[in-house]
Amino acid sequence: MIIHKLIAQHLKHHDDPEFYLLQAQDAISWLEREGVQVNTRLRVLDLGAGHGIFGSVLAERGCTVTFADETNFLMDSLRNADFRKINIDSDDLKVLGKYDLIICSNVLEHLSKPEKFLSQLHELLCPDGYFFLSWTNWLSPWGGHEFSPFHYFGARLGVRLYDKVIGKKRIHTPFKDLFPTYIGALIREMKRNKHLAIKSISPRYYPEFGFITRIPLLREFLTWNCAVLLQRIR
């Protein structure tokens, strides 16, 4: 469980590199507990890489890592890394190739067409390959990101109230770069993809309480960030 560490880190330093490093290290430990062998034979894609912190930790473990995003924001230490420019919402993902492990962390809620994305995941995986997907669901305490908890008033009314009451500049605007997502609906979409099997679902920052994700409705509110491990079926 790292939720308390993340909250403390964010309160002191906001979302600095250490904040994302904590998330990456914890997620990799979870993957290993779920049976993913992180070693030098692993070809990894960090999809929606941002600064590349998640992928860099895997590279330090000996994995061969490719980074992909719409814009190259990789940190200086990754200036020579393999980077592929891609718009996840609109481009053909097959151009990225196939991988043993794909990491897509905190990206899904920013896609306007998550269902389309989920239907294509298997095309990026080698046989028996794994896909780690995590996102902040809309009814999570952090569902509205920086304008939380005003998102509980609704996507449109919530931002208007935030702007009026708080008055700080927002990073995100609903239906432009932040889209309401629901765990139950997205799990159903994943199950429609017959090329993938769901291996595990957990609240990412407190996986010890994985049972929460099996309780409809309650999981939408009590899961701060949902983590799903998918595997390509041969």
GROMACS .gro file of N, CA, C and O in nm, residues 10 17 29 39-40 48 76 93 97 117 119 123 152 167-168 184 187 193 222 225 231:
model
   84
   10HIS      N    1   0.273   1.427  -0.261
   10HIS     CA    2   0.203   1.527  -0.342
   10HIS      C    3   0.179   1.655  -0.263
   10HIS      O    4   0.189   1.766  -0.318
   17PRO      N    5   0.920   1.416  -0.994
   17PRO     CA    6   0.967   1.284  -1.040
   17PRO      C    7   0.958   1.175  -0.934
   17PRO      O    8   0.928   1.059  -0.965
   29SER      N    9   0.656  -0.406  -0.880
   29SER     CA   10   0.650  -0.509  -0.775
   29SER      C   11   0.519  -0.587  -0.786
   29SER      O   12   0.517  -0.709  -0.771
   39ASN      N   13   1.290  -0.910  -1.678
   39ASN     CA   14   1.430  -0.948  -1.697
   39ASN      C   15   1.483  -0.892  -1.829
   39ASN      O   16   1.412  -0.818  -1.900
   40THR      N   17   1.604  -0.929  -1.864
   40THR     CA   18   1.671  -0.874  -1.982
   40THR      C   19   1.611  -0.922  -2.113
   40THR      O   20   1.641  -0.866  -2.219
   48GLY      N   21   0.223   0.618  -2.396
   48GLY     CA   22   0.180   0.738  -2.325
   48GLY      C   23   0.282   0.767  -2.217
   48GLY      O   24   0.249   0.788  -2.100
   76ASP      N   25   1.592   1.417  -1.949
   76ASP     CA   26   1.722   1.430  -2.015
   76ASP      C   27   1.801   1.300  -2.019
   76ASP      O   28   1.873   1.273  -2.116
   93LEU      N   29  -0.220   0.194  -3.409
   93LEU     CA   30  -0.122   0.152  -3.309
   93LEU      C   31  -0.032   0.040  -3.358
   93LEU      O   32   0.076   0.020  -3.303
   97GLY      N   33   0.464  -0.192  -3.347
   97GLY     CA   34   0.522  -0.325  -3.337
   97GLY      C   35   0.460  -0.406  -3.226
   97GLY      O   36   0.354  -0.372  -3.173
  117PHE      N   37  -0.954   0.193  -2.830
  117PHE     CA   38  -0.821   0.161  -2.781
  117PHE      C   39  -0.818   0.020  -2.723
  117PHE      O   40  -0.729  -0.060  -2.755
  119SER      N   41  -1.004  -0.229  -2.785
  119SER     CA   42  -1.026  -0.332  -2.887
  119SER      C   43  -0.899  -0.363  -2.966
  119SER      O   44  -0.892  -0.465  -3.035
  123GLU      N   45  -0.320  -0.636  -3.057
  123GLU     CA   46  -0.238  -0.624  -3.177
  123GLU      C   47  -0.096  -0.578  -3.147
  123GLU      O   48  -0.008  -0.586  -3.233
  152TYR      N   49  -1.771   1.561  -0.854
  152TYR     CA   50  -1.891   1.490  -0.806
  152TYR      C   51  -2.019   1.568  -0.836
  152TYR      O   52  -2.129   1.513  -0.824
  167GLY      N   53  -1.104   2.928  -0.832
  167GLY     CA   54  -1.047   3.032  -0.918
  167GLY      C   55  -0.907   3.005  -0.970
  167GLY      O   56  -0.851   3.090  -1.040
  168LYS      N   57  -0.848   2.891  -0.939
  168LYS     CA   58  -0.715   2.860  -0.991
  168LYS      C   59  -0.724   2.808  -1.134
  168LYS      O   60  -0.825   2.750  -1.174
  184GLY      N   61  -1.668  -0.062  -1.422
  184GLY     CA   62  -1.755  -0.168  -1.471
  184GLY      C   63  -1.767  -0.168  -1.622
  184GLY      O   64  -1.756  -0.273  -1.687
  187ILE      N   65  -1.431  -0.276  -1.788
  187ILE     CA   66  -1.406  -0.420  -1.773
  187ILE      C   67  -1.489  -0.498  -1.875
  187ILE      O   68  -1.442  -0.595  -1.936
  193ASN      N   69  -1.294  -0.829  -2.589
  193ASN     CA   70  -1.177  -0.860  -2.671
  193ASN      C   71  -1.137  -1.005  -2.644
  193ASN      O   72  -1.076  -1.037  -2.543
  222LEU      N   73  -1.449   0.375  -0.435
  222LEU     CA   74  -1.342   0.341  -0.342
  222LEU      C   75  -1.211   0.306  -0.410
  222LEU      O   76  -1.109   0.289  -0.342
  225ASN      N   77  -0.740   0.454  -0.815
  225ASN     CA   78  -0.683   0.432  -0.948
  225ASN      C   79  -0.692   0.282  -0.974
  225ASN      O   80  -0.650   0.202  -0.891
  231GLN      N   81  -0.350  -1.036  -2.049
  231GLN     CA   82  -0.253  -1.120  -2.117
  231GLN      C   83  -0.307  -1.163  -2.252
  231GLN      O   84  -0.424  -1.195  -2.266
   0.00000   0.00000   0.00000
